[in-house]
Amino acid sequence: MTAPTDTAPRSEDPKDSDEPAASTVTTTQDLADAAAEKKQDHSARIAVTVFPLIMFGAFLAAYFSPATFVPLAGYMTPLLAVTMLGMGMTLSIPDFTMIARHPKPVVLGVLSQYAIMPLVGWSVANLLPLSPELKVGIILIGCVPGGTTSNVVTYLAKGNTALSVSMTAFSTMLAPVVTPLLTLWLAGTYMQVPAGSMALSIVQIVLLPVGAGLACNVFFHKQVARIQPAMPWVSVVAIAAVVAAVASKSQPLIATAGPLMFAAIALENATGYALGYAAARTFGVSRADRRTIGIEVGLQNAGLGSTLALQYLSAAVAAPCAVATFWHTITGSLLAMYWRLRGFPPGEDPHATVRELRRRAESGEPLPSGT
């Protein structure tokens, strides 16, 4: 509360005191913040429940009626670009400055993303008796950047949402260089991988739309704020169309190799979650950051993989990516619910690093309780 500008003595009469008014303002603000948080939480719950169902529905519809959805294959590039534009509209400059202010968890997360998942994909592809095309598809899933659903999943899992957004943005910015090179290195023995053309496409369908969305949010924030609530749903419809296009083109392959392909995708996804969390724990980051990095590593932008595969490789390569698109949203939702219900150890600050917790324990400093 700002001090009075006059120098006269203040009355002790409660009627003349500013305290009740200040208390009322504070209470009103607290109630407004609580209502906004409850609304955000409700929207996030709806998202992680409905999104997987939409993806799965699109997959089933295209599988049982492929001729209906084959024409969508010609629109996959603009569909994914719309999704990336929506992602860019959720970003702001502070999401990138966090990389400079708190580099360790961001860099650790992105390095884990591009070190763990490609090798996991390669290992799974060589462990299971898959065709060369399916092997390349599994490897490609591991080489793409983090998926945009990870931000909502992290929020529901009580992770570090700001870290999640920064990791997604950073890994996406690196994708034009890293994704083609990793795919060429790990999958080049199975088929020819046009890394240069893939890199140019990632710039066109990922980097430019994300940059345009970020610019719109920075320079036209009020206008963007009005349409932001609808953008996640626009993105979901666009990704669902990508899934339907790939599923319709590769329906015969899915029918014959379905169970084995699903097993490979499930194994790759679960291993990504586990190793991402383990890597974060090894480097002593906070519990909230461990959850975030585990989610970011396990959840991939399989929609991008589907588009690249169908454009430059084959429908068979794109098939695992299409299945992974809805599989990752399902497992991410379940993991978020598990961690949310589990909570954190009583009396422990979930945002404190292992070093900070040890220092507080040694000094006898009370530990702030986590939420």
mmCIF file of C-alpha atoms in Angstrom:
data_model
loop_
_atom_site.group_PDB
_atom_site.id
_atom_site.type_symbol
_atom_site.label_atom_id
_atom_site.label_comp_id
_atom_site.label_asym_id
_atom_site.label_seq_id
_atom_site.Cartn_x
_atom_site.Cartn_y
_atom_site.Cartn_z
ATOM 1 C CA MET A 1 0.000 0.000 0.000
ATOM 2 C CA THR A 2 1.353 3.443 -0.946
ATOM 3 C CA ALA A 3 2.103 5.795 1.973
ATOM 4 C CA PRO A 4 -0.152 8.873 2.365
ATOM 5 C CA THR A 5 1.182 12.076 0.877
ATOM 6 C CA ASP A 6 0.002 14.310 3.734
ATOM 7 C CA THR A 7 1.819 14.577 7.075
ATOM 8 C CA ALA A 8 -1.213 14.760 9.385
ATOM 9 C CA PRO A 9 -1.512 12.049 12.039
ATOM 10 C CA ARG A 10 -3.641 9.136 10.924
ATOM 11 C CA SER A 11 -6.761 8.337 12.914
ATOM 12 C CA GLU A 12 -6.825 5.132 14.862
ATOM 13 C CA ASP A 13 -10.538 4.848 14.165
ATOM 14 C CA PRO A 14 -11.132 1.663 12.157
ATOM 15 C CA LYS A 15 -13.523 3.589 9.955
ATOM 16 C CA ASP A 16 -10.674 5.860 8.864
ATOM 17 C CA SER A 17 -8.203 3.036 8.314
ATOM 18 C CA ASP A 18 -7.141 1.914 4.832
ATOM 19 C CA GLU A 19 -6.494 -1.642 6.025
ATOM 20 C CA PRO A 20 -9.994 -3.068 5.437
ATOM 21 C CA ALA A 21 -10.021 -1.629 1.909
ATOM 22 C CA ALA A 22 -6.580 -3.029 1.179
ATOM 23 C CA SER A 23 -7.638 -6.374 2.592
ATOM 24 C CA THR A 24 -10.748 -6.343 0.420
ATOM 25 C CA VAL A 25 -8.683 -5.565 -2.693
ATOM 26 C CA THR A 26 -6.229 -8.333 -1.843
ATOM 27 C CA THR A 27 -9.011 -10.832 -1.221
ATOM 28 C CA THR A 28 -10.724 -9.914 -4.474
ATOM 29 C CA GLN A 29 -7.458 -10.295 -6.392
ATOM 30 C CA ASP A 30 -6.784 -13.650 -4.741
ATOM 31 C CA LEU A 31 -10.263 -14.854 -5.661
ATOM 32 C CA ALA A 32 -9.790 -13.672 -9.253
ATOM 33 C CA ASP A 33 -6.404 -15.424 -9.485
ATOM 34 C CA ALA A 34 -7.871 -18.610 -8.021
ATOM 35 C CA ALA A 35 -10.772 -18.500 -10.486
ATOM 36 C CA ALA A 36 -8.398 -17.943 -13.419
ATOM 37 C CA GLU A 37 -6.180 -20.818 -12.282
ATOM 38 C CA LYS A 38 -9.214 -23.087 -11.882
ATOM 39 C CA LYS A 39 -10.426 -22.177 -15.378
ATOM 40 C CA GLN A 40 -6.952 -22.823 -16.833
ATOM 41 C CA ASP A 41 -6.748 -26.152 -15.039
ATOM 42 C CA HIS A 42 -10.209 -27.124 -16.331
ATOM 43 C CA SER A 43 -9.234 -26.224 -19.905
ATOM 44 C CA ALA A 44 -6.007 -28.204 -19.618
ATOM 45 C CA ARG A 45 -7.893 -31.272 -18.348
ATOM 46 C CA ILE A 46 -10.315 -31.049 -21.254
ATOM 47 C CA ALA A 47 -7.402 -30.717 -23.668
ATOM 48 C CA VAL A 48 -5.513 -33.813 -22.548
ATOM 49 C CA THR A 49 -8.750 -35.819 -22.452
ATOM 50 C CA VAL A 50 -10.256 -34.739 -25.764
ATOM 51 C CA PHE A 51 -7.088 -34.358 -27.871
ATOM 52 C CA PRO A 52 -6.147 -38.074 -27.808
ATOM 53 C CA LEU A 53 -9.736 -39.046 -28.610
ATOM 54 C CA ILE A 54 -9.779 -36.740 -31.643
ATOM 55 C CA MET A 55 -6.461 -38.141 -32.876
ATOM 56 C CA PHE A 56 -7.570 -41.732 -32.342
ATOM 57 C CA GLY A 57 -10.911 -41.027 -34.018
ATOM 58 C CA ALA A 58 -9.150 -39.540 -37.057
ATOM 59 C CA PHE A 59 -6.883 -42.590 -37.249
ATOM 60 C CA LEU A 60 -9.777 -45.070 -37.072
ATOM 61 C CA ALA A 61 -11.866 -43.143 -39.604
ATOM 62 C CA ALA A 62 -8.993 -43.088 -42.109
ATOM 63 C CA TYR A 63 -8.133 -46.734 -41.452
ATOM 64 C CA PHE A 64 -11.655 -47.998 -42.166
ATOM 65 C CA SER A 65 -12.404 -45.517 -44.969
ATOM 66 C CA PRO A 66 -9.033 -44.674 -46.556
ATOM 67 C CA ALA A 67 -10.399 -43.396 -49.865
ATOM 68 C CA THR A 68 -12.202 -40.570 -48.043
ATOM 69 C CA PHE A 69 -9.034 -39.139 -46.524
ATOM 70 C CA VAL A 70 -6.352 -39.784 -49.164
ATOM 71 C CA PRO A 71 -6.880 -36.292 -50.722
ATOM 72 C CA LEU A 72 -5.715 -34.722 -47.436
ATOM 73 C CA ALA A 73 -2.170 -35.887 -48.221
ATOM 74 C CA GLY A 74 -1.802 -32.959 -50.598
ATOM 75 C CA TYR A 75 -2.411 -30.474 -47.782
ATOM 76 C CA MET A 76 -0.097 -31.832 -45.082
ATOM 77 C CA THR A 77 2.485 -29.053 -45.356
ATOM 78 C CA PRO A 78 0.015 -26.165 -44.845
ATOM 79 C CA LEU A 79 -1.790 -28.137 -42.128
ATOM 80 C CA LEU A 80 1.397 -28.560 -40.111
ATOM 81 C CA ALA A 81 2.361 -24.929 -40.780
ATOM 82 C CA VAL A 82 -0.950 -23.835 -39.202
ATOM 83 C CA THR A 83 -0.110 -25.924 -36.135
ATOM 84 C CA MET A 84 3.323 -24.322 -35.849
ATOM 85 C CA LEU A 85 1.808 -20.857 -36.288
ATOM 86 C CA GLY A 86 -0.460 -21.588 -33.333
ATOM 87 C CA MET A 87 2.528 -22.715 -31.286
ATOM 88 C CA GLY A 88 4.364 -19.492 -32.137
ATOM 89 C CA MET A 89 1.394 -17.442 -30.937
ATOM 90 C CA THR A 90 1.760 -18.980 -27.477
ATOM 91 C CA LEU A 91 5.416 -17.927 -27.227
ATOM 92 C CA SER A 92 6.848 -14.658 -25.974
ATOM 93 C CA ILE A 93 10.299 -13.114 -25.587
ATOM 94 C CA PRO A 94 10.603 -14.214 -21.905
ATOM 95 C CA ASP A 95 10.299 -17.836 -23.051
ATOM 96 C CA PHE A 96 13.630 -17.389 -24.834
ATOM 97 C CA THR A 97 15.298 -15.192 -22.210
ATOM 98 C CA MET A 98 14.760 -18.001 -19.699
ATOM 99 C CA ILE A 99 17.412 -19.936 -21.631
ATOM 100 C CA ALA A 100 19.939 -17.237 -20.686
ATOM 101 C CA ARG A 101 18.678 -16.837 -17.108
ATOM 102 C CA HIS A 102 18.386 -20.550 -16.302
ATOM 103 C CA PRO A 103 20.505 -22.332 -18.907
ATOM 104 C CA LYS A 104 21.200 -25.605 -17.072
ATOM 105 C CA PRO A 105 17.736 -27.248 -17.152
ATOM 106 C CA VAL A 106 16.962 -25.942 -20.657
ATOM 107 C CA VAL A 107 20.263 -27.079 -22.157
ATOM 108 C CA LEU A 108 20.125 -30.386 -20.252
ATOM 109 C CA GLY A 109 16.593 -30.989 -21.504
ATOM 110 C CA VAL A 110 17.315 -30.198 -25.145
ATOM 111 C CA LEU A 111 20.549 -32.227 -25.136
ATOM 112 C CA SER A 112 18.625 -35.145 -23.622
ATOM 113 C CA GLN A 113 15.952 -34.697 -26.287
ATOM 114 C CA TYR A 114 18.404 -34.984 -29.171
ATOM 115 C CA ALA A 115 20.779 -37.487 -27.542
ATOM 116 C CA ILE A 116 18.425 -39.946 -25.854
ATOM 117 C CA MET A 117 15.457 -40.239 -28.224
ATOM 118 C CA PRO A 118 17.354 -40.769 -31.509
ATOM 119 C CA LEU A 119 19.425 -43.542 -29.912
ATOM 120 C CA VAL A 120 16.325 -45.057 -28.311
ATOM 121 C CA GLY A 121 14.593 -45.018 -31.693
ATOM 122 C CA TRP A 122 17.604 -46.659 -33.360
ATOM 123 C CA SER A 123 17.832 -49.293 -30.607
ATOM 124 C CA VAL A 124 14.133 -50.184 -30.777
ATOM 125 C CA ALA A 125 14.272 -50.321 -34.584
ATOM 126 C CA ASN A 126 17.131 -52.812 -34.429
ATOM 127 C CA LEU A 127 15.713 -54.784 -31.507
ATOM 128 C CA LEU A 128 12.416 -55.686 -33.173
ATOM 129 C CA PRO A 129 11.991 -57.503 -36.521
ATOM 130 C CA LEU A 130 10.591 -54.539 -38.438
ATOM 131 C CA SER A 131 10.749 -53.818 -42.155
ATOM 132 C CA PRO A 132 13.340 -51.211 -43.254
ATOM 133 C CA GLU A 133 10.588 -48.612 -43.811
ATOM 134 C CA LEU A 134 9.169 -49.085 -40.323
ATOM 135 C CA LYS A 135 12.672 -48.952 -38.841
ATOM 136 C CA VAL A 136 13.216 -45.566 -40.484
ATOM 137 C CA GLY A 137 9.833 -44.373 -39.193
ATOM 138 C CA ILE A 138 10.691 -45.349 -35.602
ATOM 139 C CA ILE A 139 14.084 -43.625 -35.899
ATOM 140 C CA LEU A 140 12.471 -40.503 -37.369
ATOM 141 C CA ILE A 141 10.104 -40.262 -34.378
ATOM 142 C CA GLY A 142 13.163 -40.098 -32.133
ATOM 143 C CA CYS A 143 14.868 -37.417 -34.232
ATOM 144 C CA VAL A 144 12.095 -34.788 -34.375
ATOM 145 C CA PRO A 145 11.794 -32.055 -31.710
ATOM 146 C CA GLY A 146 9.432 -32.057 -28.742
ATOM 147 C CA GLY A 147 5.683 -31.994 -29.313
ATOM 148 C CA THR A 148 3.479 -29.010 -28.494
ATOM 149 C CA THR A 149 1.195 -31.135 -26.287
ATOM 150 C CA SER A 150 4.039 -31.441 -23.795
ATOM 151 C CA ASN A 151 3.344 -27.952 -22.422
ATOM 152 C CA VAL A 152 -0.216 -28.851 -21.378
ATOM 153 C CA VAL A 153 0.899 -32.248 -20.063
ATOM 154 C CA THR A 154 3.655 -30.596 -18.005
ATOM 155 C CA TYR A 155 1.174 -28.118 -16.515
ATOM 156 C CA LEU A 156 -1.169 -30.916 -15.423
ATOM 157 C CA ALA A 157 1.738 -32.981 -14.069
ATOM 158 C CA LYS A 158 2.735 -30.027 -11.831
ATOM 159 C CA GLY A 159 6.027 -29.661 -13.655
ATOM 160 C CA ASN A 160 7.806 -26.476 -14.698
ATOM 161 C CA THR A 161 5.610 -25.109 -17.496
ATOM 162 C CA ALA A 162 7.981 -22.234 -18.301
ATOM 163 C CA LEU A 163 10.824 -24.727 -18.760
ATOM 164 C CA SER A 164 8.603 -26.896 -20.956
ATOM 165 C CA VAL A 165 7.733 -23.991 -23.253
ATOM 166 C CA SER A 166 11.392 -22.929 -23.478
ATOM 167 C CA MET A 167 12.531 -26.475 -24.254
ATOM 168 C CA THR A 168 9.889 -26.922 -26.960
ATOM 169 C CA ALA A 169 10.820 -23.592 -28.523
ATOM 170 C CA PHE A 170 14.577 -24.257 -28.361
ATOM 171 C CA SER A 171 14.398 -27.815 -29.725
ATOM 172 C CA THR A 172 12.088 -26.614 -32.522
ATOM 173 C CA MET A 173 14.542 -23.860 -33.483
ATOM 174 C CA LEU A 174 17.338 -26.448 -33.747
ATOM 175 C CA ALA A 175 15.232 -28.924 -35.747
ATOM 176 C CA PRO A 176 16.143 -27.715 -39.282
ATOM 177 C CA VAL A 177 19.764 -28.700 -38.652
ATOM 178 C CA VAL A 178 19.593 -31.478 -36.072
ATOM 179 C CA THR A 179 16.628 -33.568 -37.281
ATOM 180 C CA PRO A 180 17.859 -34.187 -40.877
ATOM 181 C CA LEU A 181 21.429 -34.891 -39.748
ATOM 182 C CA LEU A 182 20.380 -37.371 -37.069
ATOM 183 C CA THR A 183 17.966 -39.089 -39.451
ATOM 184 C CA LEU A 184 20.641 -39.356 -42.126
ATOM 185 C CA TRP A 185 23.172 -40.724 -39.634
ATOM 186 C CA LEU A 186 20.922 -43.306 -37.985
ATOM 187 C CA ALA A 187 18.550 -44.267 -40.811
ATOM 188 C CA GLY A 188 20.727 -43.688 -43.884
ATOM 189 C CA THR A 189 21.718 -47.356 -44.036
ATOM 190 C CA TYR A 190 18.086 -48.406 -44.573
ATOM 191 C CA MET A 191 17.135 -45.965 -47.325
ATOM 192 C CA GLN A 192 18.247 -42.738 -48.964
ATOM 193 C CA VAL A 193 17.511 -39.736 -46.722
ATOM 194 C CA PRO A 194 17.456 -36.329 -48.502
ATOM 195 C CA ALA A 195 18.748 -34.381 -45.497
ATOM 196 C CA GLY A 196 19.158 -31.076 -47.360
ATOM 197 C CA SER A 197 15.602 -31.048 -48.694
ATOM 198 C CA MET A 198 14.256 -32.067 -45.274
ATOM 199 C CA ALA A 199 16.119 -29.207 -43.620
ATOM 200 C CA LEU A 200 14.637 -26.691 -46.057
ATOM 201 C CA SER A 201 11.136 -28.067 -45.472
ATOM 202 C CA ILE A 202 11.536 -27.817 -41.687
ATOM 203 C CA VAL A 203 12.496 -24.160 -42.100
ATOM 204 C CA GLN A 204 9.414 -23.556 -44.253
ATOM 205 C CA ILE A 205 6.816 -25.506 -42.260
ATOM 206 C CA VAL A 206 8.221 -25.070 -38.744
ATOM 207 C CA LEU A 207 10.690 -22.238 -38.297
ATOM 208 C CA LEU A 208 8.936 -19.570 -40.405
ATOM 209 C CA PRO A 209 5.412 -20.183 -39.015
ATOM 210 C CA VAL A 210 6.703 -20.268 -35.423
ATOM 211 C CA GLY A 211 8.603 -17.033 -36.036
ATOM 212 C CA ALA A 212 5.519 -15.443 -37.602
ATOM 213 C CA GLY A 213 3.364 -16.523 -34.650
ATOM 214 C CA LEU A 214 5.889 -15.133 -32.158
ATOM 215 C CA ALA A 215 6.049 -11.821 -34.050
ATOM 216 C CA CYS A 216 2.246 -11.578 -34.049
ATOM 217 C CA ASN A 217 2.145 -12.195 -30.306
ATOM 218 C CA VAL A 218 4.818 -9.553 -29.659
ATOM 219 C CA PHE A 219 3.549 -6.790 -31.951
ATOM 220 C CA PHE A 220 -0.198 -7.537 -31.986
ATOM 221 C CA HIS A 221 -0.628 -9.056 -28.546
ATOM 222 C CA LYS A 222 -4.156 -7.741 -27.897
ATOM 223 C CA GLN A 223 -5.480 -9.085 -31.180
ATOM 224 C CA VAL A 224 -3.675 -12.422 -30.729
ATOM 225 C CA ALA A 225 -5.005 -12.757 -27.170
ATOM 226 C CA ARG A 226 -8.552 -12.771 -28.551
ATOM 227 C CA ILE A 227 -7.944 -15.772 -30.783
ATOM 228 C CA GLN A 228 -5.427 -17.642 -28.598
ATOM 229 C CA PRO A 229 -8.085 -19.762 -26.819
ATOM 230 C CA ALA A 230 -9.192 -21.166 -30.172
ATOM 231 C CA MET A 231 -5.704 -21.866 -31.568
ATOM 232 C CA PRO A 232 -5.102 -25.157 -29.678
ATOM 233 C CA TRP A 233 -8.304 -26.551 -31.176
ATOM 234 C CA VAL A 234 -7.331 -25.348 -34.659
ATOM 235 C CA SER A 235 -3.970 -27.090 -34.185
ATOM 236 C CA VAL A 236 -5.651 -30.300 -33.034
ATOM 237 C CA VAL A 237 -7.911 -30.377 -36.087
ATOM 238 C CA ALA A 238 -4.896 -29.774 -38.342
ATOM 239 C CA ILE A 239 -2.829 -32.550 -36.724
ATOM 240 C CA ALA A 240 -5.834 -34.894 -36.822
ATOM 241 C CA ALA A 241 -6.044 -34.238 -40.578
ATOM 242 C CA VAL A 242 -2.332 -35.110 -40.889
ATOM 243 C CA VAL A 243 -2.922 -38.358 -38.980
ATOM 244 C CA ALA A 244 -5.893 -39.204 -41.206
ATOM 245 C CA ALA A 245 -3.899 -38.489 -44.366
ATOM 246 C CA VAL A 246 -1.011 -40.753 -43.339
ATOM 247 C CA ALA A 247 -3.273 -43.533 -42.024
ATOM 248 C CA SER A 248 -5.261 -43.586 -45.271
ATOM 249 C CA LYS A 249 -2.096 -43.774 -47.407
ATOM 250 C CA SER A 250 -0.504 -46.549 -45.326
ATOM 251 C CA GLN A 251 -3.628 -48.545 -44.382
ATOM 252 C CA PRO A 252 -2.465 -51.858 -45.908
ATOM 253 C CA LEU A 253 0.850 -51.699 -44.043
ATOM 254 C CA ILE A 254 -0.849 -50.877 -40.741
ATOM 255 C CA ALA A 255 -3.192 -53.828 -41.245
ATOM 256 C CA THR A 256 -0.306 -56.282 -41.637
ATOM 257 C CA ALA A 257 2.334 -54.839 -39.283
ATOM 258 C CA GLY A 258 0.025 -53.172 -36.754
ATOM 259 C CA PRO A 259 0.766 -55.073 -33.484
ATOM 260 C CA LEU A 260 4.536 -55.074 -33.934
ATOM 261 C CA MET A 261 4.547 -51.414 -34.965
ATOM 262 C CA PHE A 262 2.442 -50.465 -31.925
ATOM 263 C CA ALA A 263 4.843 -52.391 -29.675
ATOM 264 C CA ALA A 264 7.819 -50.496 -31.110
ATOM 265 C CA ILE A 265 6.117 -47.119 -30.643
ATOM 266 C CA ALA A 266 5.061 -47.938 -27.080
ATOM 267 C CA LEU A 267 8.548 -49.160 -26.147
ATOM 268 C CA GLU A 268 10.238 -46.096 -27.648
ATOM 269 C CA ASN A 269 7.825 -43.720 -25.908
ATOM 270 C CA ALA A 270 8.059 -45.343 -22.461
ATOM 271 C CA THR A 271 11.857 -45.560 -22.652
ATOM 272 C CA GLY A 272 12.016 -41.869 -23.582
ATOM 273 C CA TYR A 273 9.995 -40.865 -20.516
ATOM 274 C CA ALA A 274 12.113 -43.049 -18.216
ATOM 275 C CA LEU A 275 15.543 -42.054 -19.542
ATOM 276 C CA GLY A 276 14.615 -38.368 -19.754
ATOM 277 C CA TYR A 277 13.596 -38.390 -16.095
ATOM 278 C CA ALA A 278 16.693 -40.412 -15.140
ATOM 279 C CA ALA A 279 19.028 -37.986 -16.924
ATOM 280 C CA ALA A 280 17.441 -35.018 -15.157
ATOM 281 C CA ARG A 281 17.715 -36.779 -11.804
ATOM 282 C CA THR A 282 21.370 -37.628 -12.427
ATOM 283 C CA PHE A 283 22.207 -33.945 -12.911
ATOM 284 C CA GLY A 284 20.411 -32.933 -9.714
ATOM 285 C CA VAL A 285 17.663 -30.662 -11.044
ATOM 286 C CA SER A 286 14.469 -30.129 -9.083
ATOM 287 C CA ARG A 287 11.615 -32.619 -8.971
ATOM 288 C CA ALA A 288 9.398 -30.326 -11.037
ATOM 289 C CA ASP A 289 12.149 -29.992 -13.660
ATOM 290 C CA ARG A 290 12.678 -33.771 -13.722
ATOM 291 C CA ARG A 291 9.031 -34.292 -14.589
ATOM 292 C CA THR A 292 9.249 -31.608 -17.254
ATOM 293 C CA ILE A 293 12.358 -33.027 -18.915
ATOM 294 C CA GLY A 294 10.957 -36.569 -18.770
ATOM 295 C CA ILE A 295 7.780 -35.412 -20.528
ATOM 296 C CA GLU A 296 9.648 -33.313 -23.095
ATOM 297 C CA VAL A 297 11.988 -36.164 -24.005
ATOM 298 C CA GLY A 298 9.215 -38.746 -24.316
ATOM 299 C CA LEU A 299 6.669 -36.618 -26.187
ATOM 300 C CA GLN A 300 7.749 -36.018 -29.792
ATOM 301 C CA ASN A 301 6.388 -33.867 -32.610
ATOM 302 C CA ALA A 302 5.312 -36.941 -34.553
ATOM 303 C CA GLY A 303 3.113 -34.786 -36.770
ATOM 304 C CA LEU A 304 6.270 -33.229 -38.200
ATOM 305 C CA GLY A 305 7.702 -36.711 -38.697
ATOM 306 C CA SER A 306 4.560 -37.758 -40.588
ATOM 307 C CA THR A 307 4.783 -34.777 -42.932
ATOM 308 C CA LEU A 308 8.510 -35.212 -43.645
ATOM 309 C CA ALA A 309 8.147 -38.948 -44.185
ATOM 310 C CA LEU A 310 5.233 -38.676 -46.601
ATOM 311 C CA GLN A 311 6.927 -35.877 -48.528
ATOM 312 C CA TYR A 312 10.463 -37.260 -48.796
ATOM 313 C CA LEU A 313 10.454 -40.954 -47.841
ATOM 314 C CA SER A 314 7.301 -43.099 -48.130
ATOM 315 C CA ALA A 315 3.852 -43.741 -46.685
ATOM 316 C CA ALA A 316 5.278 -46.790 -44.901
ATOM 317 C CA VAL A 317 7.805 -44.605 -43.080
ATOM 318 C CA ALA A 318 5.049 -42.148 -42.163
ATOM 319 C CA ALA A 319 2.799 -44.846 -40.652
ATOM 320 C CA PRO A 320 4.602 -45.155 -37.275
ATOM 321 C CA CYS A 321 4.692 -41.366 -37.003
ATOM 322 C CA ALA A 322 0.919 -41.154 -37.482
ATOM 323 C CA VAL A 323 0.302 -43.797 -34.827
ATOM 324 C CA ALA A 324 2.770 -42.081 -32.468
ATOM 325 C CA THR A 325 0.850 -38.806 -32.811
ATOM 326 C CA PHE A 326 -2.148 -40.098 -30.874
ATOM 327 C CA TRP A 327 -0.230 -42.661 -28.794
ATOM 328 C CA HIS A 328 1.999 -39.959 -27.294
ATOM 329 C CA THR A 329 -0.999 -37.810 -26.338
ATOM 330 C CA ILE A 330 -2.658 -40.785 -24.620
ATOM 331 C CA THR A 331 0.404 -41.790 -22.588
ATOM 332 C CA GLY A 332 1.226 -38.151 -21.828
ATOM 333 C CA SER A 333 -2.264 -37.627 -20.422
ATOM 334 C CA LEU A 334 -2.006 -40.739 -18.246
ATOM 335 C CA LEU A 335 1.447 -39.762 -16.980
ATOM 336 C CA ALA A 336 0.218 -36.250 -16.148
ATOM 337 C CA MET A 337 -2.706 -37.625 -14.134
ATOM 338 C CA TYR A 338 -0.425 -40.057 -12.277
ATOM 339 C CA TRP A 339 2.093 -37.376 -11.284
ATOM 340 C CA ARG A 340 -0.656 -34.912 -10.393
ATOM 341 C CA LEU A 341 -2.304 -37.399 -8.025
ATOM 342 C CA ARG A 342 1.034 -38.495 -6.587
ATOM 343 C CA GLY A 343 2.099 -34.931 -5.760
ATOM 344 C CA PHE A 344 5.468 -34.269 -4.090
ATOM 345 C CA PRO A 345 7.072 -35.425 -0.817
ATOM 346 C CA PRO A 346 5.547 -33.516 2.140
ATOM 347 C CA GLY A 347 7.581 -30.485 3.191
ATOM 348 C CA GLU A 348 9.845 -30.537 0.126
ATOM 349 C CA ASP A 349 10.088 -27.627 -2.292
ATOM 350 C CA PRO A 350 9.511 -29.228 -5.749
ATOM 351 C CA HIS A 351 11.366 -26.370 -7.451
ATOM 352 C CA ALA A 352 14.553 -26.678 -5.369
ATOM 353 C CA THR A 353 17.548 -28.488 -6.832
ATOM 354 C CA VAL A 354 19.196 -31.385 -5.012
ATOM 355 C CA ARG A 355 22.087 -29.086 -4.015
ATOM 356 C CA GLU A 356 19.689 -26.502 -2.566
ATOM 357 C CA LEU A 357 17.820 -29.152 -0.568
ATOM 358 C CA ARG A 358 21.095 -30.472 0.875
ATOM 359 C CA ARG A 359 22.238 -26.949 1.786
ATOM 360 C CA ARG A 360 18.950 -26.231 3.549
ATOM 361 C CA ALA A 361 19.109 -29.537 5.413
ATOM 362 C CA GLU A 362 22.685 -28.892 6.567
ATOM 363 C CA SER A 363 21.911 -25.341 7.693
ATOM 364 C CA GLY A 364 18.686 -26.299 9.429
ATOM 365 C CA GLU A 365 16.739 -23.910 7.193
ATOM 366 C CA PRO A 366 13.016 -24.803 7.017
ATOM 367 C CA LEU A 367 11.947 -26.242 3.693
ATOM 368 C CA PRO A 368 9.080 -24.477 1.942
ATOM 369 C CA SER A 369 6.327 -26.941 1.227
ATOM 370 C CA GLY A 370 5.584 -27.727 -2.422
ATOM 371 C CA THR A 371 2.209 -27.580 -4.040
#
